[in-house]
Amino acid sequence: MRRIKLIWDFRGEGAQKTAEHHEIHLKEYIKIQGLSVNITGFEIKNELYCIAYMVVEESDMISVRDALRPHRGEVYS
């Protein structure tokens, strides 16, 4: 089954701290919901742009998307 990487974009001077903090909440959500995939992270794209992400099974994508409203998604490889 395919996995989908759900992505939240953060921009500005506080982007890194915001992305790091958002990842904490994503981990909490995975634990509370009992999701089968436990892949999260944050990436620093540049000093003013960072992302937080979580990976979900394609079958869980719609419910997680509707609950957490990511900015975008892509197929995880």
Short mmCIF file of C-alpha atoms in Angstrom, two decimals:
data_model
loop_
_atom_site.label_atom_id
_atom_site.label_comp_id
_atom_site.label_asym_id
_atom_site.label_seq_id
_atom_site.Cartn_x
_atom_site.Cartn_y
_atom_site.Cartn_z
CA MET A 1 0.00 0.00 0.00
CA ARG A 2 1.18 3.51 -0.79
CA ARG A 3 2.11 5.94 1.92
CA ILE A 4 1.38 9.66 1.76
CA LYS A 5 3.55 12.40 3.27
CA LEU A 6 1.33 15.18 4.64
CA ILE A 7 3.17 18.50 4.85
CA TRP A 8 2.70 21.73 6.79
CA ASP A 9 4.66 24.78 5.61
CA PHE A 10 5.96 27.41 8.03
CA ARG A 11 7.54 30.67 6.95
CA GLY A 12 9.20 33.58 8.70
CA GLU A 13 11.67 34.10 11.50
CA GLY A 14 9.98 31.59 13.83
CA ALA A 15 9.51 28.90 11.19
CA GLN A 16 12.00 26.42 12.64
CA LYS A 17 10.64 26.51 16.19
CA THR A 18 7.07 26.35 14.90
CA ALA A 19 7.83 23.31 12.71
CA GLU A 20 9.64 21.56 15.58
CA HIS A 21 6.69 22.20 17.90
CA HIS A 22 4.16 21.10 15.30
CA GLU A 23 5.96 17.76 15.00
CA ILE A 24 5.35 17.16 18.73
CA HIS A 25 1.61 17.49 18.13
CA LEU A 26 1.77 15.19 15.10
CA LYS A 27 3.42 12.50 17.25
CA GLU A 28 0.72 12.95 19.88
CA TYR A 29 -1.99 12.59 17.23
CA ILE A 30 -0.45 9.37 15.92
CA LYS A 31 -0.36 7.90 19.42
CA ILE A 32 -3.92 8.96 20.30
CA GLN A 33 -5.36 7.69 17.00
CA GLY A 34 -3.30 4.48 17.02
CA LEU A 35 -2.08 4.97 13.45
CA SER A 36 0.05 2.17 12.05
CA VAL A 37 2.77 4.42 10.61
CA ASN A 38 4.90 6.45 13.03
CA ILE A 39 7.00 8.61 10.72
CA THR A 40 7.19 12.34 11.43
CA GLY A 41 9.78 15.04 11.10
CA PHE A 42 10.67 18.57 10.28
CA GLU A 43 13.04 19.96 7.67
CA ILE A 44 14.77 23.29 7.43
CA LYS A 45 14.54 24.41 3.81
CA ASN A 46 16.20 27.77 4.49
CA GLU A 47 16.39 30.24 7.37
CA LEU A 48 12.85 31.49 6.71
CA TYR A 49 11.10 28.33 5.51
CA CYS A 50 10.63 25.01 7.31
CA ILE A 51 8.19 22.14 7.05
CA ALA A 52 6.73 19.61 9.46
CA TYR A 53 5.42 16.34 8.10
CA MET A 54 3.87 13.01 8.93
CA VAL A 55 3.50 9.90 6.82
CA VAL A 56 0.22 7.97 6.73
CA GLU A 57 -1.11 4.94 4.91
CA GLU A 58 -3.12 5.96 1.86
CA SER A 59 -6.22 4.41 3.45
CA ASP A 60 -5.90 6.78 6.44
CA MET A 61 -5.09 9.88 4.40
CA ILE A 62 -8.62 11.29 4.01
CA SER A 63 -9.50 11.12 7.71
CA VAL A 64 -6.12 12.55 8.81
CA ARG A 65 -6.28 15.26 6.14
CA ASP A 66 -9.74 16.32 7.24
CA ALA A 67 -8.77 16.36 10.93
CA LEU A 68 -5.36 18.08 10.66
CA ARG A 69 -5.66 20.09 7.43
CA PRO A 70 -2.12 19.86 6.02
CA HIS A 71 -1.07 22.38 3.41
CA ARG A 72 -0.16 19.71 0.88
CA GLY A 73 0.80 16.09 0.41
CA GLU A 74 2.93 13.87 -1.79
CA VAL A 75 3.57 10.19 -2.30
CA TYR A 76 6.17 9.02 0.23
CA SER A 77 9.06 6.99 -1.10
#
